[in-house]
Each structure stands twice: as C-alpha cells, then as structure tokens.
C-alpha cells in the first residue's frame, strides 16, 4: 500500500490531466451590469496583461486600439483664451455665418428640413460649449449663425458645416495606413454579406444606428472616453465583423475598423475582441475636447441635407486696438445690431491671465444661456456691462467684497446688477504673476442672481 | 517592479469595469472549472462555472483582498454554486489503464464517496484541484490548521477503507 498522501497526489494530478478544457469563453459583454466594454487603448490594462503573462487577459479588454493620437481634423473651439493674449475682439456677436441648405436630386429643400438643420446646428454649437449663439432660418434655404467670440472659430465652423454623416467602416487587412485623418471619401459602398477577406473599405452601418452616446471618464485611467450603444441590427453586424476581424488576443493580425465622419477617419481602432454586444467605448488617447466633438456629431446625427458655407464674416469689433491695462471697449452701433453691446473694463493694475474680452464674452453667453435655461430672459439681446476689478474692491452693493479673488467681473444687464464672476488668475500690471487657477476663469466662482424682469 | 506590480494587481478590489473583471478572472477560470468538475461532475461542470461567474460579478463589491486571494474567493463561490446544484458526487472517469491500477482508482473513488462532505471538499480542493492548504482554507471558510486536521482525518479514513479493501 502506497502512502495515501502520495496516492492522492498522483491520482489528483492524473485526474487534472484528464479533464477536458472548459468551453467557457469570458466576454465582458456577458457582464451587463457594467454595460461597458472597452474600446480603446488602455495602457494600464494592457500593461496588466503583460504583467500577468496571460495573453488571454487582453481578451475582453475588448477591443480597440486607437491608432494615432493625432489632433483631430476638426478643432475644438475653446472659450479659454491663451494666457496673456492681448485683447482682440469684443462683440457679443463676433461672427456671422450664412449657410445654404442645398437640395439633392431626390430631396428638395422643404421648410421642415430647414428647421431640422437649424436645430441640429444649434445643438452642435451648444454641445461645443459655445453659449449664446443665435441660429436662425432665413428665406427659403439659408441658415444664419451668429457666434460669440470664441478662440477657435474655425473649429466651430467645421462642426457647423459638417454634414455629420458617420459611417462604421471595416478596413481590409491589406490597408495598413488607415488612421485618424485618412480620407476615405463619402461614396464608400455598402459592405457585402461576407465580411471576411474584404478587398475595399465599405460601410457596415451608419450613425443612424447609434442608439445612445455619452462622454465618460474611464474609471481606471481617468482618461476621457466615449461610450456608445448600437441599435440591435448594427450590434449584430458589428459582432459579425468582430468575429471575422478578431484574430487573437495578442493584437496581431486583428482587423481594423474606422469611424468615418463625412469621409474622413475620426478614429481607426483595432478590433480586440470577438464580441461587443452593441456596446463600445472609444478612448484611451482622446482628449476631453475630442470626445465632446464626437459626442456632438454622434448625438445629433447627420444633417438631412448638405449645407454649404456661403459667407462667414468677422464683425468689425475685432479691430479694436488692445494692449493698454485699462481698455474700455465700446462697440459702435455699426458693429452689431442695436442695442446689443457690453463694456469691458479692466481694473487698473490688474490684467487677467486670459483674454479679457473673450472671458467677458463667454460670461455674457453664460448669463444669456442661464437666463434662457431658467426662463428668465430679460430681453434679447441683453445689454450688459462688465467691469473687472480686484475682488476686494467689489462693493457691498453688488455682493462684495471678495478678497479671495484677485479679479472679479461685475456684470450688469440693462443697468441692473446680475452677478459677479470671480477669477483666480491674474497678473499685475507689470506682468508679474499674482495667482493662478490653471487658467480656467469659469470654474472658479459664479454668482448669478436672477435679474428682475 | 513587474513582480511588485503583479502582486498589487492581484491584491486590489474588483471594480465595476467588466473588462477589468474579465481580465482578472479569466486566468482563474481553469481552477474554477477543475473544482466545479470535481464537485459537480463533468456534465454540469460548465454550468456551475457560469453560475459562479455570474454570482461573482454580482458580488464583485464583496471581494476583499485582505481576506484571501481572488482565486480563493472565486473558488468559494464555485463551491457554493456546485452545492446549489445539489450534486456533490464524483463522476468516475473510465480509465484507460488496466489491472490493479485501474481497480485501485475505482477503489479510491469509492473510498472518497464515504468521506464526510467537509473531508471530501478538503481532499478535492487540495489533491484534485491542486490548491494550497491556505487556498483550501478560504474555500472551506476555516483556518489552515483545520484544513490540515481535516485532511489528516480524511487520509486516515481513506487509508482504513483502502487497506480494508486490499486486504
């Protein structure tokens, strides 16, 4: 009789060896409570894969790998001017653009289209964080957009006139140079039933198949990500493609698909999972601004008809000279429709880190937007005067003083005090740094009592 | 650093991220499968593992790395899932070997069936699934000392049965 311990050990080892491997495939989509699959380069998780030495880990990491973290084609307009930028523009409406909605042979322009286009453009601009833009239908085929001063106006223009046609495009393995910015054109064919061995890029489905989209932050890496959910037809198609495109968890030989906006690749991830269940996440190397831009495009969908920029003009206010420490910018009546206007006064001895006019413009927009949201629209356009001063100088009559803020703007509309915005970044008149809040003047403090009607 | 990071990786709590969950649990599925196969039999083995995975996902917030490894936690859940299936028997695998060796195997199987459930679980975990005494203790929710004594008692009983058979 052998020793019982030895007997059990050998019997156990033999038994283990005799066991057929499990047929269980873990798939993140099977764990629905999180409703989240990763599509994106997750360096942390990828690192963990390497560490654990288990290629299988990459597995349900699901997915997709952003190929090139290059800046997007479409810039993100920003309300935060560059530090120390000289005053440049000062109109509530800095820009005016006219867009013609063009008909197509099988789709003449009807009033409903115009209002749809108007609404989509308005939503897009709104989502970019530009508050106070005015989008109106004019005549039988024109959309007129009035924009406040934003630092990246080109980005806004691009977003306005983008048709917003979004295609999900499988990329043949033979094409290895597809990445962000690659132009694939707008006339890609629809994909054949057989998705294996594709010869050319083709449209698997389009943006209308997106059920929902949201921006989020990856809980592990803190990176901005975009979550999307596909409608069931597209979810099935995508899984069908993923099953073909996915070659292995080590990432080599896996197929690529591109998210194509108006013919240009926005993102070209590699398929790193076999199944997505209609849930996807794009991220890993996108900035928050890029994510917002994508959300804008995905959420409000394509324009029903193409729009063409007929004109885009910068209003004359931009010619105002700048540079003194206490500029007073008084837009002339010819610059904008009366009675719109506002006054910016930089308190002597203080120069905000950011562009004062753009800050004031953004503030104006915030106030107008706030009034619209709360239904307290005083009048439109609103006449506002904005005075910047040291927080400690803000008089008690308007809620001051605010000694914690080196600079404050006191905002008046129609001669009535509506609020104070405190900023925490300022430079002395000699350019010396006083205080910094990382350059975001709007995240600091905002007091906006509602104006009396 | 890699080694250190690996340790940290294994010792963190589970997050709500399905992909994190999957990437951490995936390598442990074989062990879960062995235990499920041992406790529930080959035919319902994968069902038990699926139950255990679903249950682990639902209870992911309860995993406490201080109290034991992720592996042990998952195996505990697997053992519970097998128990819920109401089966706790060993399925005899026909052995290709012949002669006294094959007979001995059948004897061992029979002998194992005479153990108490606790003894049987200890033997299954330690010898058949290949867990350490520490891991077994987490699965059995008892101290390592208790595992050792349970194993010892079980071995004595098995020895008695097998020697009796051989006599």
XYZ file of C-alpha atoms in Angstrom:
620
model
C 0.000 0.000 0.000
C 1.461 3.250 -1.089
C 1.399 6.179 1.161
C -2.073 7.628 0.979
C -0.798 11.167 0.513
C 1.311 10.146 -2.437
C -1.571 8.122 -3.838
C -3.936 11.075 -3.659
C -1.360 13.400 -5.179
C -0.743 11.221 -8.155
C -4.405 10.406 -8.577
C -5.194 14.124 -8.364
C -2.574 15.039 -10.957
C -3.811 12.330 -13.253
C -7.365 13.470 -12.820
C -6.453 17.069 -13.591
C -4.681 15.999 -16.734
C -7.705 14.000 -17.820
C -10.111 16.900 -17.550
C -11.188 18.375 -20.850
C -10.650 22.125 -21.011
C -13.567 24.318 -20.237
C -15.565 25.618 -23.135
C -16.223 28.818 -21.269
C -15.200 31.978 -23.025
C -15.320 35.050 -20.904
C -16.680 38.064 -22.623
C -17.082 41.388 -20.946
C -20.395 41.779 -22.695
C -21.646 38.901 -20.588
C -21.353 41.046 -17.517
C -24.003 43.548 -18.324
C -24.306 45.376 -15.054
C -21.397 47.489 -16.092
C -22.822 47.927 -19.548
C -19.365 48.790 -20.598
C -16.921 47.270 -22.933
C -13.670 48.890 -23.591
C -12.899 50.100 -26.974
C -9.734 51.878 -26.567
C -6.130 51.818 -25.776
C -5.994 51.221 -22.133
C -2.378 51.340 -21.271
C -2.968 50.306 -17.735
C -4.917 47.256 -18.666
C -2.584 46.343 -21.448
C 0.257 46.591 -19.018
C -1.560 44.314 -16.669
C -1.845 41.799 -19.432
C 1.835 41.750 -19.904
C 2.434 41.512 -16.218
C 0.157 38.656 -15.648
C 1.741 36.960 -18.563
C -1.639 35.906 -19.704
C -2.397 36.891 -23.206
C -5.946 35.937 -22.550
C -6.248 38.923 -20.323
C -6.232 41.277 -23.213
C -9.202 39.486 -24.089
C -12.168 41.083 -23.107
C -10.421 44.208 -22.640
C -12.315 44.302 -25.647
C -11.162 45.999 -28.190
C -10.000 48.607 -29.947
C -6.933 50.439 -30.158
C -6.755 53.948 -31.252
C -4.124 54.062 -33.822
C -2.881 57.551 -33.760
C -3.476 60.096 -31.117
C -3.002 62.932 -33.516
C -5.145 66.013 -33.216
C -8.498 65.782 -34.855
C -9.361 67.365 -38.111
C -11.965 69.425 -36.515
C -10.639 71.606 -33.817
C -12.372 72.215 -30.609
C -13.454 75.721 -30.043
C -12.426 76.969 -26.724
C -13.665 79.730 -24.601
C -10.459 79.859 -22.675
C -8.129 82.204 -24.389
C -4.440 81.772 -24.265
C -2.703 83.229 -21.266
C -1.754 86.790 -21.633
C -3.338 87.090 -25.024
C -3.922 90.656 -25.954
C -7.412 91.925 -26.233
C -8.701 91.336 -29.675
C -12.406 91.129 -30.056
C -15.248 92.399 -28.054
C -18.586 91.827 -29.636
C -21.369 89.729 -28.266
C -21.618 88.516 -31.796
C -18.187 88.261 -33.208
C -19.007 86.262 -36.261
C -21.817 85.885 -38.659
C -22.063 82.965 -40.991
C -24.545 82.159 -43.677
C -25.151 78.620 -44.712
C -27.153 77.461 -47.665
C -29.025 74.232 -47.363
C -28.660 72.572 -50.717
C -31.141 70.224 -52.217
C -30.231 66.923 -53.753
C -31.888 65.453 -56.843
C -34.196 63.278 -54.789
C -34.599 65.625 -51.891
C -35.708 69.190 -52.410
C -35.407 71.586 -49.508
C -38.632 71.914 -47.581
C -39.306 74.102 -44.530
C -39.142 71.070 -42.213
C -35.617 70.369 -43.371
C -34.618 73.910 -42.643
C -35.875 73.764 -39.120
C -34.219 70.373 -38.624
C -30.927 71.716 -39.903
C -31.288 74.794 -37.748
C -31.952 72.721 -34.678
C -29.069 70.314 -35.316
C -26.655 73.183 -35.867
C -27.860 74.881 -32.728
C -27.423 71.704 -30.716
C -23.990 71.129 -32.128
C -22.836 74.604 -31.231
C -24.381 74.244 -27.819
C -22.617 70.964 -27.193
C -19.311 72.579 -28.015
C -19.814 74.787 -25.025
C -20.478 77.923 -27.031
C -23.379 79.567 -25.333
C -25.364 82.353 -26.820
C -25.043 81.587 -30.470
C -28.060 82.530 -32.497
C -29.136 80.234 -35.282
C -31.966 81.355 -37.491
C -33.671 80.318 -40.664
C -33.682 82.996 -43.297
C -35.592 82.810 -46.517
C -36.171 79.505 -48.199
C -32.757 77.927 -47.899
C -30.497 79.953 -45.624
C -29.368 79.352 -42.072
C -27.783 82.361 -40.400
C -25.480 81.735 -37.486
C -24.289 84.466 -35.160
C -21.460 83.404 -32.945
C -19.919 84.955 -29.900
C -16.170 85.394 -29.768
C -14.505 82.072 -29.433
C -10.825 81.415 -29.728
C -11.121 78.543 -32.144
C -13.705 79.797 -34.528
C -12.506 77.502 -37.278
C -13.379 74.523 -35.121
C -16.907 75.808 -34.708
C -17.225 76.456 -38.424
C -16.103 72.949 -39.206
C -18.632 71.488 -36.850
C -21.435 73.665 -38.168
C -20.998 72.722 -41.773
C -20.035 69.097 -41.321
C -22.823 67.034 -42.747
C -22.225 64.682 -39.882
C -22.566 61.526 -41.846
C -20.937 58.931 -39.702
C -20.028 55.548 -41.090
C -18.616 52.470 -39.453
C -16.172 51.113 -41.958
C -14.321 47.794 -41.791
C -10.818 48.220 -43.145
C -9.298 45.413 -45.235
C -6.203 43.894 -43.691
C -4.272 44.932 -46.769
C -4.723 48.583 -45.859
C -2.316 49.260 -43.068
C -2.054 53.001 -43.251
C -5.526 53.993 -42.151
C -5.567 56.265 -39.142
C -7.055 59.452 -37.860
C -7.285 61.913 -40.698
C -7.228 59.409 -43.528
C -9.656 60.484 -46.212
C -11.802 57.598 -47.382
C -14.361 59.684 -49.216
C -18.095 59.821 -48.884
C -19.032 57.307 -51.540
C -17.979 54.057 -49.950
C -20.059 51.054 -50.977
C -22.134 49.086 -48.530
C -20.431 46.009 -47.163
C -21.116 42.621 -48.715
C -22.686 39.870 -46.634
C -19.390 38.076 -46.397
C -17.158 40.237 -44.266
C -14.124 38.010 -44.482
C -11.378 38.988 -46.901
C -12.731 42.373 -47.755
C -10.967 43.979 -50.679
C -12.052 47.560 -50.051
C -13.355 49.648 -47.213
C -17.107 49.547 -47.082
C -19.906 50.917 -44.958
C -21.095 48.399 -42.397
C -23.666 50.775 -40.973
C -24.023 54.465 -40.307
C -24.581 56.880 -37.496
C -28.335 56.378 -37.531
C -27.644 53.015 -35.919
C -26.314 54.574 -32.785
C -28.858 54.262 -30.035
C -27.087 56.389 -27.479
C -23.792 58.045 -26.860
C -22.227 59.679 -23.874
C -18.926 61.012 -22.735
C -17.414 59.454 -19.697
C -14.185 59.019 -17.853
C -12.506 55.675 -17.650
C -12.744 54.626 -14.033
C -9.305 53.062 -14.115
C -7.225 55.510 -16.068
C -9.181 58.716 -15.710
C -8.972 59.173 -19.472
C -11.881 60.731 -21.315
C -13.815 58.126 -23.224
C -16.892 57.956 -25.354
C -19.449 55.252 -24.707
C -21.848 54.263 -27.386
C -24.633 51.775 -27.718
C -25.653 50.428 -31.076
C -29.124 49.516 -32.152
C -29.673 45.819 -32.399
C -29.261 45.492 -36.162
C -25.912 47.243 -36.043
C -24.869 45.371 -32.917
C -25.386 42.109 -34.780
C -23.480 43.391 -37.784
C -20.653 44.640 -35.672
C -20.293 41.363 -33.824
C -20.343 39.577 -37.129
C -17.498 41.752 -38.293
C -15.644 41.436 -34.994
C -15.861 37.661 -35.165
C -14.161 37.761 -38.538
C -11.729 40.508 -37.736
C -10.566 39.264 -34.405
C -7.531 37.052 -34.772
C -6.110 36.793 -31.329
C -5.606 38.414 -28.013
C -2.064 39.407 -28.705
C -3.393 42.071 -31.037
C -1.528 40.951 -34.120
C -3.482 40.271 -37.245
C -6.628 41.780 -35.855
C -8.832 43.686 -38.212
C -9.346 47.378 -38.034
C -12.425 49.431 -38.451
C -12.749 53.122 -38.926
C -15.257 55.612 -37.685
C -15.595 57.916 -40.621
C -17.108 61.352 -40.389
C -18.011 62.935 -43.695
C -15.471 60.828 -45.471
C -12.578 61.374 -43.076
C -11.433 58.901 -40.477
C -12.017 60.183 -36.968
C -10.782 57.112 -35.230
C -9.474 53.805 -36.510
C -9.409 51.291 -33.704
C -8.318 47.710 -33.983
C -10.829 45.077 -33.039
C -9.560 43.469 -29.894
C -12.488 41.329 -29.007
C -14.732 38.849 -30.623
C -17.952 40.217 -29.361
C -19.222 43.597 -28.335
C -22.909 43.101 -27.783
C -23.563 46.538 -29.193
C -21.597 48.324 -26.518
C -18.456 50.165 -27.304
C -16.101 52.596 -25.825
C -13.715 54.777 -27.729
C -10.957 56.335 -25.804
C -7.537 55.940 -24.428
C -5.887 58.699 -26.344
C -8.653 61.184 -26.960
C -8.800 64.498 -25.202
C -11.973 65.590 -23.493
C -12.496 68.122 -26.276
C -12.200 65.457 -28.938
C -14.636 63.264 -27.077
C -17.100 66.146 -26.846
C -16.805 66.811 -30.515
C -17.519 63.185 -31.319
C -20.432 63.113 -28.919
C -21.826 66.161 -30.656
C -21.629 64.535 -34.025
C -22.976 61.215 -32.867
C -25.737 62.552 -30.702
C -27.341 64.935 -33.106
C -26.749 62.908 -36.166
C -26.305 63.827 -39.735
C -27.865 66.829 -41.375
C -30.691 65.731 -43.641
C -29.204 67.802 -46.435
C -25.730 69.124 -47.016
C -25.062 72.694 -46.044
C -22.643 74.975 -47.727
C -20.994 77.945 -46.111
C -21.972 80.920 -48.203
C -20.237 83.534 -46.142
C -18.531 83.850 -42.831
C -17.546 87.230 -41.585
C -15.860 88.505 -38.536
C -17.578 91.570 -37.250
C -15.676 94.813 -37.074
C -15.293 94.757 -33.317
C -12.214 92.654 -33.729
C -10.355 95.658 -34.995
C -10.419 97.294 -31.612
C -6.921 98.123 -30.518
C -5.658 96.444 -27.432
C -2.737 96.435 -25.114
C -3.380 99.038 -22.501
C -4.060 97.927 -18.988
C -7.399 99.558 -18.833
C -9.018 99.193 -22.178
C -12.565 100.224 -22.447
C -14.141 98.630 -25.401
C -17.247 100.270 -26.517
C -18.614 98.559 -29.566
C -20.010 101.007 -32.022
C -23.501 100.688 -33.277
C -22.373 99.742 -36.696
C -20.672 96.652 -35.351
C -23.748 94.874 -34.224
C -27.464 95.074 -34.169
C -28.527 97.675 -31.656
C -28.911 97.566 -28.783
C -26.551 94.701 -28.174
C -23.289 95.572 -26.562
C -21.299 95.401 -23.472
C -18.499 97.148 -21.780
C -15.345 95.586 -20.547
C -13.274 97.436 -18.078
C -10.055 96.083 -16.817
C -9.354 97.416 -13.391
C -6.191 99.457 -13.247
C -3.256 97.424 -12.083
C -4.816 94.096 -12.868
C -4.672 92.156 -16.037
C -6.404 88.855 -16.183
C -4.346 85.984 -17.337
C -6.835 85.177 -20.043
C -8.146 87.298 -22.794
C -10.447 89.731 -21.087
C -12.781 90.223 -23.968
C -13.203 86.583 -24.674
C -13.768 85.997 -20.998
C -16.353 88.697 -20.898
C -17.970 87.351 -23.995
C -18.147 83.926 -22.521
C -19.560 85.382 -19.385
C -22.180 87.196 -21.332
C -23.038 83.981 -23.053
C -23.211 82.145 -19.763
C -25.609 84.704 -18.440
C -27.759 84.750 -21.500
C -27.711 80.972 -21.573
C -28.594 80.825 -17.944
C -31.460 83.184 -18.454
C -32.713 81.097 -21.312
C -32.450 77.905 -19.359
C -34.327 79.283 -16.426
C -36.829 81.150 -18.481
C -35.660 84.466 -17.115
C -34.908 86.027 -20.397
C -34.781 89.681 -19.652
C -34.654 90.819 -23.173
C -32.785 89.847 -26.191
C -30.215 90.979 -26.913
C -29.108 91.772 -23.434
C -27.152 94.871 -22.719
C -24.504 94.037 -20.268
C -21.675 95.940 -18.825
C -18.823 94.030 -17.378
C -16.298 95.568 -15.121
C -13.275 93.724 -13.916
C -11.833 94.752 -10.629
C -9.936 93.333 -7.732
C -12.215 91.137 -5.687
C -11.561 93.205 -2.633
C -12.860 96.242 -4.456
C -16.222 94.774 -5.317
C -18.694 96.964 -3.448
C -21.080 95.573 -0.898
C -23.972 96.815 -3.010
C -23.230 94.080 -5.510
C -22.324 91.354 -3.090
C -18.669 92.170 -2.478
C -16.071 92.247 -1.353
C -14.484 89.020 -2.500
C -10.996 89.227 -1.104
C -10.286 85.645 -2.160
C -10.462 86.636 -5.801
C -7.680 88.705 -7.286
C -10.005 89.674 -10.064
C -13.760 89.841 -10.353
C -16.159 90.809 -13.030
C -19.266 92.577 -12.027
C -21.931 92.088 -14.592
C -24.792 94.380 -15.321
C -27.674 93.838 -17.679
C -29.954 96.697 -18.577
C -28.239 98.680 -15.920
C -29.157 96.138 -13.276
C -26.602 94.118 -11.437
C -26.927 90.476 -12.335
C -23.877 88.882 -10.883
C -20.243 88.643 -10.140
C -17.754 86.242 -11.505
C -14.578 85.797 -9.587
C -11.424 84.677 -11.237
C -8.397 83.332 -9.536
C -5.758 84.027 -12.071
C -4.376 87.436 -12.581
C -1.239 89.263 -13.411
C -0.062 92.513 -12.063
C 0.210 95.490 -14.355
C 3.901 94.802 -14.710
C 3.117 91.301 -15.917
C 4.027 89.604 -12.690
C 2.070 86.563 -11.819
C -0.359 87.025 -8.981
C -2.428 83.950 -8.802
C -3.274 81.037 -10.990
C -6.135 78.692 -11.125
C -4.858 76.762 -14.069
C -6.244 79.232 -16.463
C -9.878 78.377 -16.242
C -11.719 81.528 -15.339
C -15.131 79.952 -15.352
C -14.672 77.123 -12.996
C -13.968 79.388 -10.128
C -16.923 81.172 -8.818
C -20.109 82.402 -10.254
C -22.831 84.254 -8.529
C -25.798 84.794 -10.733
C -28.868 86.084 -9.016
C -31.689 86.291 -11.440
C -32.336 89.760 -12.721
C -35.676 91.251 -12.077
C -37.774 91.250 -15.217
C 8.804 46.311 -10.388
C 6.829 43.959 -12.539
C 6.700 41.413 -9.804
C 5.668 44.049 -7.330
C 3.003 45.357 -9.645
C 1.732 41.910 -10.247
C 1.235 41.486 -6.565
C -0.611 44.761 -6.365
C -2.725 43.877 -9.316
C -3.883 40.718 -7.638
C -4.493 42.375 -4.354
C -6.870 45.099 -5.409
C -10.584 45.043 -5.119
C -12.740 44.365 -8.108
C -14.050 47.395 -9.897
C -17.285 47.863 -11.783
C -15.443 47.508 -15.022
C -16.480 44.351 -16.833
C -13.252 44.224 -18.752
C -11.169 44.500 -15.597
C -13.247 41.771 -14.097
C -12.838 39.576 -17.109
C -9.132 40.172 -17.410
C -8.564 39.255 -13.799
C -10.966 36.348 -13.641
C -10.084 34.816 -16.971
C -6.824 33.228 -15.801
C -8.621 31.671 -12.833
C -11.366 30.002 -14.834
C -9.357 26.787 -15.250
C -9.109 26.395 -11.491
C -12.812 27.122 -11.111
C -13.511 24.576 -13.805
C -11.468 21.914 -12.047
C -13.242 22.487 -8.765
C -16.655 22.541 -10.414
C -15.799 19.362 -12.281
C -14.656 17.768 -9.089
C -17.709 18.798 -7.101
C -20.475 18.648 -9.652
C -19.239 16.285 -12.296
C -18.200 16.844 -15.833
C -21.713 17.114 -17.186
C -22.741 20.115 -15.142
C -19.271 21.495 -14.602
C -19.506 24.378 -17.037
C -22.957 25.299 -15.799
C -21.594 25.565 -12.314
C -18.755 27.760 -13.512
C -21.179 30.007 -15.355
C -23.326 30.277 -12.255
C -20.242 31.073 -10.230
C -19.084 33.747 -12.667
C -22.473 35.419 -12.671
C -22.566 35.259 -8.928
C -19.026 36.607 -8.627
C -19.882 39.521 -10.908
C -22.981 40.295 -8.887
C -20.974 40.166 -5.673
C -17.843 41.809 -7.017
C -18.031 44.526 -4.426
C -17.723 41.960 -1.672
C -14.350 40.627 -2.692
C -11.906 41.677 -0.033
C -8.292 41.070 -0.948
C -7.356 41.266 2.709
C -9.267 38.115 3.414
C -7.817 35.988 0.669
C -6.801 35.837 -2.932
C -9.165 36.401 -5.803
C -8.614 32.787 -6.741
C -9.744 31.532 -3.357
C -12.735 33.856 -3.395
C -13.809 32.608 -6.806
C -13.356 29.003 -5.745
C -15.511 29.587 -2.684
C -18.231 30.909 -4.935
C -17.720 27.967 -7.264
C -18.080 25.527 -4.391
C -21.281 27.268 -3.323
C -22.593 27.170 -6.866
C -21.855 23.465 -7.054
C -23.647 22.968 -3.776
C -26.663 24.843 -5.072
C -26.757 22.488 -7.992
C -27.420 19.845 -5.385
C -24.799 17.471 -6.621
C -21.706 16.577 -4.837
C -20.519 13.399 -6.308
C -17.522 12.332 -8.147
C -18.110 11.007 -11.610
C -15.956 8.053 -12.328
C -13.867 8.576 -15.391
C -13.247 5.331 -17.199
C -9.565 4.769 -17.023
C -7.598 3.510 -19.970
C -5.262 1.712 -17.632
C -5.910 -1.837 -16.670
C -5.153 -4.251 -13.912
C -4.672 -3.457 -10.321
C -4.034 0.188 -11.082
C -7.499 0.651 -12.552
C -9.031 -1.224 -9.699
C -7.204 0.955 -7.275
C -8.646 4.035 -8.957
C -12.156 2.720 -8.615
C -11.380 1.899 -5.054
C -10.199 5.426 -4.445
C -13.370 6.803 -5.978
C -15.499 4.616 -3.807
C -13.457 5.461 -0.766
C -13.817 9.168 -1.425
C -17.569 8.778 -1.523
C -17.504 7.557 2.010
C -15.946 10.734 3.308
C -17.959 13.428 5.015
C -18.743 16.437 2.825
C -16.131 18.549 4.619
C -13.467 15.912 4.295
C -14.374 15.362 0.721
C -14.175 19.085 -0.033
C -10.769 19.300 1.602
C -9.441 16.350 -0.381
C -10.960 17.629 -3.628
C -9.521 21.093 -3.189
C -6.113 20.077 -2.036
C -5.313 16.976 -4.044
C -7.526 17.135 -7.082
C -7.908 20.821 -7.820
C -4.378 21.334 -6.608
C -4.980 24.159 -4.142
C -2.599 25.004 -1.371
C -3.697 24.485 2.198
C -4.127 28.261 2.518
C -6.375 28.466 -0.534
C -8.320 25.468 0.636
C -8.888 27.141 3.971
C -10.507 30.149 2.280
C -12.740 27.937 0.196
C -13.736 25.970 3.280
C -14.024 29.089 5.395
C -11.879 27.728 8.154
C -8.336 28.039 9.429
C -5.378 26.397 7.784
C -4.955 24.273 10.876
C -8.484 22.959 10.484
C -7.785 22.146 6.854
C -4.689 20.219 7.858
C -6.504 18.263 10.508
C -9.468 17.608 8.209
C -7.092 16.353 5.529
C -5.344 14.191 8.060
C -8.600 12.661 9.299
C -9.710 12.097 5.707
C -6.453 10.387 4.820
C -6.742 8.125 7.820
C -10.254 7.167 6.849
C -9.241 6.557 3.259
C -6.292 4.506 4.376
C -8.590 2.393 6.501
C -11.033 1.835 3.662
C -8.415 1.147 1.028
C -6.350 -1.132 3.205
C -9.507 -2.955 4.181
C -10.368 -3.390 0.519
C -6.948 -4.582 -0.356
C -6.852 -6.993 2.472
